[in-house]
PDB file of C-alpha atoms in Angstrom:
ATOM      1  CA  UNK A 126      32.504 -14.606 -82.713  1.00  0.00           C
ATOM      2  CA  UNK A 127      32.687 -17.659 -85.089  1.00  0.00           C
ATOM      3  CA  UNK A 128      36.464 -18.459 -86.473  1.00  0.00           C
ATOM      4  CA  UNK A 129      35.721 -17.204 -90.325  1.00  0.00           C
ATOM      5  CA  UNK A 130      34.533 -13.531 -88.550  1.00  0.00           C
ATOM      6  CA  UNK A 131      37.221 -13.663 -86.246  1.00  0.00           C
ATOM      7  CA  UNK A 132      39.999 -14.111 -89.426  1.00  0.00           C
ATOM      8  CA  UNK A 133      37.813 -11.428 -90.776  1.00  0.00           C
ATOM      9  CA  UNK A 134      38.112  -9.066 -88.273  1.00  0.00           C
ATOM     10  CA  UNK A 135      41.871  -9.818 -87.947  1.00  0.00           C
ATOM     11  CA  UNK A 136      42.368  -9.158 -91.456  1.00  0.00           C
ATOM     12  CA  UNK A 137      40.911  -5.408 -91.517  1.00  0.00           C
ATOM     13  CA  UNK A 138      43.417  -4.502 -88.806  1.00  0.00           C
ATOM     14  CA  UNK A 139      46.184  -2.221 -89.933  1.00  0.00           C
ATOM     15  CA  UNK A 140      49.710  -4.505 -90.139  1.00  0.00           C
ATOM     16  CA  UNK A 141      51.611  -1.075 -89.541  1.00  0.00           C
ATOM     17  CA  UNK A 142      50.453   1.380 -87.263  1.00  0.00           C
ATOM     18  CA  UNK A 143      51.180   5.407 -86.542  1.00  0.00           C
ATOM     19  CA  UNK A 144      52.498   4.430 -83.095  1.00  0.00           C
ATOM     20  CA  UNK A 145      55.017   1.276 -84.574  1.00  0.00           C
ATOM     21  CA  UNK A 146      56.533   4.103 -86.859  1.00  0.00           C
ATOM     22  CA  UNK A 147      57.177   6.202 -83.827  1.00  0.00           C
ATOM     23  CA  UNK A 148      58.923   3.398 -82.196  1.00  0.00           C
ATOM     24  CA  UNK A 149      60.714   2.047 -84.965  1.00  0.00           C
ATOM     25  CA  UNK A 150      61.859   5.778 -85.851  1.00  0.00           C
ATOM     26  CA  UNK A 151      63.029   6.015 -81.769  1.00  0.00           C
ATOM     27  CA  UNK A 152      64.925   2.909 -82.176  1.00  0.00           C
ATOM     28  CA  UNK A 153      66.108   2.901 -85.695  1.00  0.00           C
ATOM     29  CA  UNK A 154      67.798   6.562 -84.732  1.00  0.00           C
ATOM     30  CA  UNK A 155      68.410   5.753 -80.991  1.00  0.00           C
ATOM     31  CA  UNK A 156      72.525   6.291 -81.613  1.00  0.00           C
ATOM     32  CA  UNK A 157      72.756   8.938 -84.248  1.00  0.00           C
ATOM     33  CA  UNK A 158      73.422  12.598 -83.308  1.00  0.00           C
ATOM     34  CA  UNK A 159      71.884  15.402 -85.628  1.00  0.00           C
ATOM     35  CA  UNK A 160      74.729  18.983 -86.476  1.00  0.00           C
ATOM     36  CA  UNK A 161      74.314  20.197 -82.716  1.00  0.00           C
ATOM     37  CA  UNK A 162      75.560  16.484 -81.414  1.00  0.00           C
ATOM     38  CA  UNK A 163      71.711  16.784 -80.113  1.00  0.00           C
ATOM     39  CA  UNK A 164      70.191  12.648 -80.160  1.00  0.00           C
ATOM     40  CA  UNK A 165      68.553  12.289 -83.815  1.00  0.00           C
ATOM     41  CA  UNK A 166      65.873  10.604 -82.379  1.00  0.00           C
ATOM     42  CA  UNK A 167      63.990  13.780 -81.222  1.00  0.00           C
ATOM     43  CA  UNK A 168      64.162  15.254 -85.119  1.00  0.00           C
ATOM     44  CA  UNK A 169      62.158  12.405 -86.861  1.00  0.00           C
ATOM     45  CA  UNK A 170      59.926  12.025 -83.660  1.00  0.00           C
ATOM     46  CA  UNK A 171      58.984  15.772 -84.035  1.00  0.00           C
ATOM     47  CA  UNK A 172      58.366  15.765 -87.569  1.00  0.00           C
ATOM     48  CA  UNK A 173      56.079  13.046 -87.210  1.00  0.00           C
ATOM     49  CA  UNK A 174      54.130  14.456 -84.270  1.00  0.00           C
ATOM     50  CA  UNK A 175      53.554  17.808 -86.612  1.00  0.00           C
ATOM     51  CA  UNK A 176      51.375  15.575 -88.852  1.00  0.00           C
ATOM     52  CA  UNK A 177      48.947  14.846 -86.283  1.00  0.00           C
ATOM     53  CA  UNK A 178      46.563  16.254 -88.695  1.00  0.00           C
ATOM     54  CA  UNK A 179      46.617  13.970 -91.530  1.00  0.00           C
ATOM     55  CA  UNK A 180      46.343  10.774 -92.417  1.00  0.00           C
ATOM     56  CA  UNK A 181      47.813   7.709 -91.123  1.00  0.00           C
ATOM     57  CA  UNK A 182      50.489   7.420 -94.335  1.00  0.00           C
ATOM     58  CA  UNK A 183      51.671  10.321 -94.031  1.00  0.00           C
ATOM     59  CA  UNK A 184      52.116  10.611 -90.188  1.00  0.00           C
ATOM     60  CA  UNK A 185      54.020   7.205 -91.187  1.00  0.00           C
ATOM     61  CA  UNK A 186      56.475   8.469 -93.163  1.00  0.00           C
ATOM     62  CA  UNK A 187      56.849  11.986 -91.111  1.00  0.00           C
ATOM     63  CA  UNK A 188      58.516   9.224 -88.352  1.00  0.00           C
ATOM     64  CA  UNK A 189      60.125   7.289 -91.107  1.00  0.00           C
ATOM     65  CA  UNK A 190      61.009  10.253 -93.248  1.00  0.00           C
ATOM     66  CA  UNK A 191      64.812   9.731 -92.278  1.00  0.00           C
ATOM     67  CA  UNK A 192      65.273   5.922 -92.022  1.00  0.00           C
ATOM     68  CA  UNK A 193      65.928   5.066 -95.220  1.00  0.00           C
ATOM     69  CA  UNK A 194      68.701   7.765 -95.577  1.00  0.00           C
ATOM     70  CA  UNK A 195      70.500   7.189 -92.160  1.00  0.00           C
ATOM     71  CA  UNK A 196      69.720   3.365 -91.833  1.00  0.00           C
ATOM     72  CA  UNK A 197      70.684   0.122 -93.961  1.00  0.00           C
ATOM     73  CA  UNK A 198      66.600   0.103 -93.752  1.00  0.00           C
ATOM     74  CA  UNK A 199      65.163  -0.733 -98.178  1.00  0.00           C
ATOM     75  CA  UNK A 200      61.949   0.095 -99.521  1.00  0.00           C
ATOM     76  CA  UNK A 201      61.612  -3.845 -99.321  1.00  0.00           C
ATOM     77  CA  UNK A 202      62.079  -4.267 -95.829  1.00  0.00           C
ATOM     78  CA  UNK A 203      59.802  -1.447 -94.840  1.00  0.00           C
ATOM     79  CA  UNK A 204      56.880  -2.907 -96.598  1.00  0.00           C
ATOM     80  CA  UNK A 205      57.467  -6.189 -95.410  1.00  0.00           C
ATOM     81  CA  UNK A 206      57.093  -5.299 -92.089  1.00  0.00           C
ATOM     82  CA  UNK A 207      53.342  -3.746 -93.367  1.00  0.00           C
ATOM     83  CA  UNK A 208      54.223   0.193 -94.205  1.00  0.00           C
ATOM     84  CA  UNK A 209      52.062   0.848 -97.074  1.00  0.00           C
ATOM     85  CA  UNK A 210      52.781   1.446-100.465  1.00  0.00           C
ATOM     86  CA  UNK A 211      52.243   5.072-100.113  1.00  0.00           C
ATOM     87  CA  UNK A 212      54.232   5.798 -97.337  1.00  0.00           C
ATOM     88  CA  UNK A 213      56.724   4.180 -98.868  1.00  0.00           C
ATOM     89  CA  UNK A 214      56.699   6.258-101.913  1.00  0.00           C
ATOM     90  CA  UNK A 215      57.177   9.399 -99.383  1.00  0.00           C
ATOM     91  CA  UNK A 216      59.684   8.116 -97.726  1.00  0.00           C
ATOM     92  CA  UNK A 217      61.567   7.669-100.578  1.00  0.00           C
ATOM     93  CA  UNK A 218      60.667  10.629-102.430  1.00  0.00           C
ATOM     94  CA  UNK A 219      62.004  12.443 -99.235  1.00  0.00           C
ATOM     95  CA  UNK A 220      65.322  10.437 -99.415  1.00  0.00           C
ATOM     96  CA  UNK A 221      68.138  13.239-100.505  1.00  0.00           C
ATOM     97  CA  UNK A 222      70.613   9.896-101.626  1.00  0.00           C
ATOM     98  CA  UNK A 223      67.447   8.026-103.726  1.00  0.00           C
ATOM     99  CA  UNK A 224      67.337  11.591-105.770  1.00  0.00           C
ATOM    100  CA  UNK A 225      68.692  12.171-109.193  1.00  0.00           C
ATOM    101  CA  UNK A 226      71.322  14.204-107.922  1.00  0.00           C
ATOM    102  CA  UNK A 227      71.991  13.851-104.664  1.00  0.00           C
ATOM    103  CA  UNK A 228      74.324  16.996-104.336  1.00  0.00           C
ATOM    104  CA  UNK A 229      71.991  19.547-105.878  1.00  0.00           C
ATOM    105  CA  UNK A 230      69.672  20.295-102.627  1.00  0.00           C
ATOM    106  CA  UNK A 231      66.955  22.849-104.402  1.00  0.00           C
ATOM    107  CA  UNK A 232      66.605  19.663-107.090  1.00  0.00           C
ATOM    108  CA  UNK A 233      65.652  17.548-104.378  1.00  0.00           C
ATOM    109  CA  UNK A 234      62.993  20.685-103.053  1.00  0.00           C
ATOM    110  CA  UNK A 235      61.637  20.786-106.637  1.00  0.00           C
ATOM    111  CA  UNK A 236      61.404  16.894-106.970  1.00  0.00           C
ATOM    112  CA  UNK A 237      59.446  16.748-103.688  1.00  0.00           C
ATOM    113  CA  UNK A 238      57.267  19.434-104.491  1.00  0.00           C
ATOM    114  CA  UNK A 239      55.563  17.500-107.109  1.00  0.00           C
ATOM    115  CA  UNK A 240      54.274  15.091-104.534  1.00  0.00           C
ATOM    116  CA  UNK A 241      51.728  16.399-102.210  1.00  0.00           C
ATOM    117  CA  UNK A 242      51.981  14.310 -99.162  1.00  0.00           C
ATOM    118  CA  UNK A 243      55.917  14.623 -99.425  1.00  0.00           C
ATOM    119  CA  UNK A 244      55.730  18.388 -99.522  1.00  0.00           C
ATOM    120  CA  UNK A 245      53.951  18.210 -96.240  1.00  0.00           C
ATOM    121  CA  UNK A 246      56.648  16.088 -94.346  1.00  0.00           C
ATOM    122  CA  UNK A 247      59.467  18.014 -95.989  1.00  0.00           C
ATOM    123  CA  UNK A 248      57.608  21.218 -94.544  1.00  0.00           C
ATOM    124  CA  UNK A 249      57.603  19.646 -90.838  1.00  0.00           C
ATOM    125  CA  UNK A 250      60.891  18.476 -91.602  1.00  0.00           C
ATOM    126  CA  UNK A 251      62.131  22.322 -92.772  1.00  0.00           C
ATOM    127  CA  UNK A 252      59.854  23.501 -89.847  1.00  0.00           C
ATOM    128  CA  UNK A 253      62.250  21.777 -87.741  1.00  0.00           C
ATOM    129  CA  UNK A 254      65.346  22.460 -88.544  1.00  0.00           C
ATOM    130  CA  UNK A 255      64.046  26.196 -88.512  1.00  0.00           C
ATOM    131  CA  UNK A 256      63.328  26.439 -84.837  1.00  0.00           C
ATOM    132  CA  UNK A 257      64.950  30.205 -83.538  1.00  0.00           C
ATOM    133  CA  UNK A 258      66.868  28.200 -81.191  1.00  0.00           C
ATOM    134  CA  UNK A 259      68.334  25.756 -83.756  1.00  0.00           C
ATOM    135  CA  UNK A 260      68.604  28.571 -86.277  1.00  0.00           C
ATOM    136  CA  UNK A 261      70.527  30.746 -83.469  1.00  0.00           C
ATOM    137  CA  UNK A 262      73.263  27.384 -82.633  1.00  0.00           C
ATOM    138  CA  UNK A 263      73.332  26.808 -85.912  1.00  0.00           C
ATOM    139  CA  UNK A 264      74.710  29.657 -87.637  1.00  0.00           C
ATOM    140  CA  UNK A 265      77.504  30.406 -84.341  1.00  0.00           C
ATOM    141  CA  UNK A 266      78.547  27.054 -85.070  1.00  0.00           C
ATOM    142  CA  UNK A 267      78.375  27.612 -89.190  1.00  0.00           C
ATOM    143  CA  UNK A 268      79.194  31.428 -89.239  1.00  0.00           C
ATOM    144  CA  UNK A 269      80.106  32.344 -92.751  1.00  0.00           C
ATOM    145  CA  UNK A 270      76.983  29.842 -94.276  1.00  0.00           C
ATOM    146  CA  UNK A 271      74.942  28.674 -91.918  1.00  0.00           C
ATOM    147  CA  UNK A 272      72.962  24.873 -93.039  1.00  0.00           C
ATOM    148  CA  UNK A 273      69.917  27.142 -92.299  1.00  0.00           C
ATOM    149  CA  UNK A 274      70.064  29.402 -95.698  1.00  0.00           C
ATOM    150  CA  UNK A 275      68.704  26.522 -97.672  1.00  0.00           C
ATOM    151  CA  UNK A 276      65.607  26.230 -95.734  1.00  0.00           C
ATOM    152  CA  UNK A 277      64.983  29.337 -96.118  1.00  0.00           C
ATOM    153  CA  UNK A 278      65.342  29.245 -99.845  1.00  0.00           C
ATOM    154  CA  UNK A 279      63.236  25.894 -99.669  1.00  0.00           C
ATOM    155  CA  UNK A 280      60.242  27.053 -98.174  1.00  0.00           C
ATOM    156  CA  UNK A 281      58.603  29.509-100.882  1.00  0.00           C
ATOM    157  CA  UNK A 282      58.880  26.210-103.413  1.00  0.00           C
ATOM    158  CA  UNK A 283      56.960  24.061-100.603  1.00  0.00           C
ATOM    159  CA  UNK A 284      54.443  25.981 -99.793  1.00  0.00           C
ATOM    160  CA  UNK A 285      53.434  27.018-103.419  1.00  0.00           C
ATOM    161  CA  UNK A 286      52.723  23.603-103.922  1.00  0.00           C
ATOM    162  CA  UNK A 287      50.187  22.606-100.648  1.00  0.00           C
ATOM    163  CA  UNK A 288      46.938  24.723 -99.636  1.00  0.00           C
ATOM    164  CA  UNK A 289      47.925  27.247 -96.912  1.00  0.00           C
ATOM    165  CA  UNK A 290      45.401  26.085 -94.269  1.00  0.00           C
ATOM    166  CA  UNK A 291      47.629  22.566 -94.332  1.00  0.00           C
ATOM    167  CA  UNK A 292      50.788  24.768 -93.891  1.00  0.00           C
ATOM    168  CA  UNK A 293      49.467  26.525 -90.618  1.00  0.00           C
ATOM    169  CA  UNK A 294      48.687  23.521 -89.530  1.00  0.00           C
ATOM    170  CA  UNK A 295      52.094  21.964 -89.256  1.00  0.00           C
ATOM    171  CA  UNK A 296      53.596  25.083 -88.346  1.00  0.00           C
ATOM    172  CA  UNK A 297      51.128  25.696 -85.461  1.00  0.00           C
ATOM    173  CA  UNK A 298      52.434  22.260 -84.400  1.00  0.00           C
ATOM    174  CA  UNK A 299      56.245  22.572 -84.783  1.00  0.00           C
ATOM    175  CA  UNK A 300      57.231  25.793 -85.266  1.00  0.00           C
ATOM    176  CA  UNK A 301      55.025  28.682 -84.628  1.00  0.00           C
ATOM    177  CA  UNK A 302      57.492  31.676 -84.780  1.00  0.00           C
ATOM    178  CA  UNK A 303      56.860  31.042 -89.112  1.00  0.00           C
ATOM    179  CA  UNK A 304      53.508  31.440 -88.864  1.00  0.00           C
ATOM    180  CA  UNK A 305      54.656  35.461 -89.284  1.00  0.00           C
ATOM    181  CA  UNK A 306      57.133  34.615 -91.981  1.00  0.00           C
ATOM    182  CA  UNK A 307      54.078  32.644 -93.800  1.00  0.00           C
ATOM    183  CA  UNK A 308      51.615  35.583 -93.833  1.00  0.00           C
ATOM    184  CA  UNK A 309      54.147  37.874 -94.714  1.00  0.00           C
ATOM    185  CA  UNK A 310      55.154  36.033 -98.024  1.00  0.00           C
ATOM    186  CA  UNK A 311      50.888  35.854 -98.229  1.00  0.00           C
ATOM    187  CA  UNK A 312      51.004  39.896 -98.211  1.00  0.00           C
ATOM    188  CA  UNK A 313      54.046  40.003-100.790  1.00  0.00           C
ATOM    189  CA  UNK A 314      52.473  37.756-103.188  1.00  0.00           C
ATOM    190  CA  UNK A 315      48.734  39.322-102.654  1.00  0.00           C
ATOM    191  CA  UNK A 316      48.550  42.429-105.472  1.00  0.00           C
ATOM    192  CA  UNK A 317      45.389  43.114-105.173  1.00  0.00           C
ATOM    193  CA  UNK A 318      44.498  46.908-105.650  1.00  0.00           C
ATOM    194  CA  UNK A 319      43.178  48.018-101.875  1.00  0.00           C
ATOM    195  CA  UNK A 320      42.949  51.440-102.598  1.00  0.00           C
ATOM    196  CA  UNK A 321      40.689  51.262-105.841  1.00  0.00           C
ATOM    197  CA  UNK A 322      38.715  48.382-104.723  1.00  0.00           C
ATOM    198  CA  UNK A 323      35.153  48.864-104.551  1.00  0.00           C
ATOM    199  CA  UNK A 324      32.791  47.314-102.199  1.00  0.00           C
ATOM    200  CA  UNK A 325      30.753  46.101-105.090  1.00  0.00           C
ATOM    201  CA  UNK A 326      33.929  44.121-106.222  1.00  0.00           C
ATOM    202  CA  UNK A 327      34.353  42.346-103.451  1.00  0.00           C
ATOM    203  CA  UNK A 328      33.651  38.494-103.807  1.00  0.00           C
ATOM    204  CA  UNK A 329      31.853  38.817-100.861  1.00  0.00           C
ATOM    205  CA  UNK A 330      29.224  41.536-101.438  1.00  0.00           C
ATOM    206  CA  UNK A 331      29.103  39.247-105.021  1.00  0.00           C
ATOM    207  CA  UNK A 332      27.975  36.416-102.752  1.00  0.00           C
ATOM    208  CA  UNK A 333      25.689  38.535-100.906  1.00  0.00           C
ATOM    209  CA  UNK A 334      23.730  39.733-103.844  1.00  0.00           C
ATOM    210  CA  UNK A 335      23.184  36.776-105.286  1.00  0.00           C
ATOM    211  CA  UNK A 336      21.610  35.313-101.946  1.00  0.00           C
ATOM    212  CA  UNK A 337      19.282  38.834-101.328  1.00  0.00           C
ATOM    213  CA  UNK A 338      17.970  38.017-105.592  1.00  0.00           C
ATOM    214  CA  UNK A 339      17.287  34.338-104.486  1.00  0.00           C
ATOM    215  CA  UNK A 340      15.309  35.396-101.036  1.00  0.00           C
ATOM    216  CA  UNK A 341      13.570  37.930-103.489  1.00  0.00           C
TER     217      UNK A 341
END
């Protein structure tokens, strides 16, 4: 390889890669403790590992989701070191202390649900801190109002504002044991008419009569 197709080649490498986010996140939270006194570390590495099905910017800022609001870490230095544009933008739109008011935590939901790729790293994020076995510590620690109440009231503003197959998705990943809680708010918000539905209503028998007039 010549020298110009060698700086070529160079150049179209990423500067900032999934797996330097996972490190940075394991070092940048090595020290800090999460409510449980449980190492931090294992939070943001979690969250990022749920995104396994998206792209690179977002599994990015899953790992860095928490760095600029528990580190001295600025939007500045991150993209120096090569984090994109984008993920930067998540990041911060996931930052609680960047918000308008920092205090007012269904705000912040809201805010983030107008973002797409930030809805999906809060959800792994909620997903998270929702685990039955974080959820159980949590409120015998936290009896009279457990932290986990507000996730609950988060996650019907969330998922309204992402398709569902990207929900299961991260779920399936993180925290399965929602995956019930999910199609059960489906089955609420679903009024369709079952018992006067005709077969000839169905969108599928639609779909099926247009195909038989083509083939005829």
């Amino acid at each position: 390889m010549s020298e110009p197709e060698f700086i070529e080649a160079r150049s179209t490498q990423p500067s900032f890669t999934v797996e330097t986010a996972k490190v940075l996140a394991e070092v940048a939270h090595n020290r800090q403790k999460d409510k449980l006194k449980r190492p931090y570390r294992e939070h943001v590495i979690a969250v990022g590992d749920a995104l396994a099905d998206f792209d690179d910017d977002i599994r990015i800022a899953g790992y860095l989701h928490d760095i600029a609001e528990d580190t001295p870490m600025t939007r500045q230095a991150l993209l120096d070191m090569g984090v994109s544009e984008r993920a930067v933008d998540i990041i911060e739109r996931v930052t609680k202390r960047l918000q308008e008011n920092p205090d007012d935590y269904q705000a912040g939901i809201r805010h983030i649900a107008e973002d797409h790729d930030a809805t999906l790293v809060k959800i792994a994020d909620n997903a998270h801190n929702s685990l039955p076995e974080r959820v159980k510590a949590l409120a015998e620690k936290w009896p009279d109002k457990p932290p986990v109440t507000r996730y609950n009231d988060a996650r019907p503003v969330l998922y309204a504002a992402v398709p569902v197959e990207e929900i299961r998705l991260i779920l399936a990943r993180i925290n399965p044991w929602l995956l019930a809680e999910l199609d059960d708010r489906l089955d609420e918000a679903d009024d369709t008419d079952y018992e006067n539905l005709s077969y000839e209503d169905t969108p599928s028998n639609a779909g099926n009569d247009t195909t038989a007039a083509d083939e005829r």
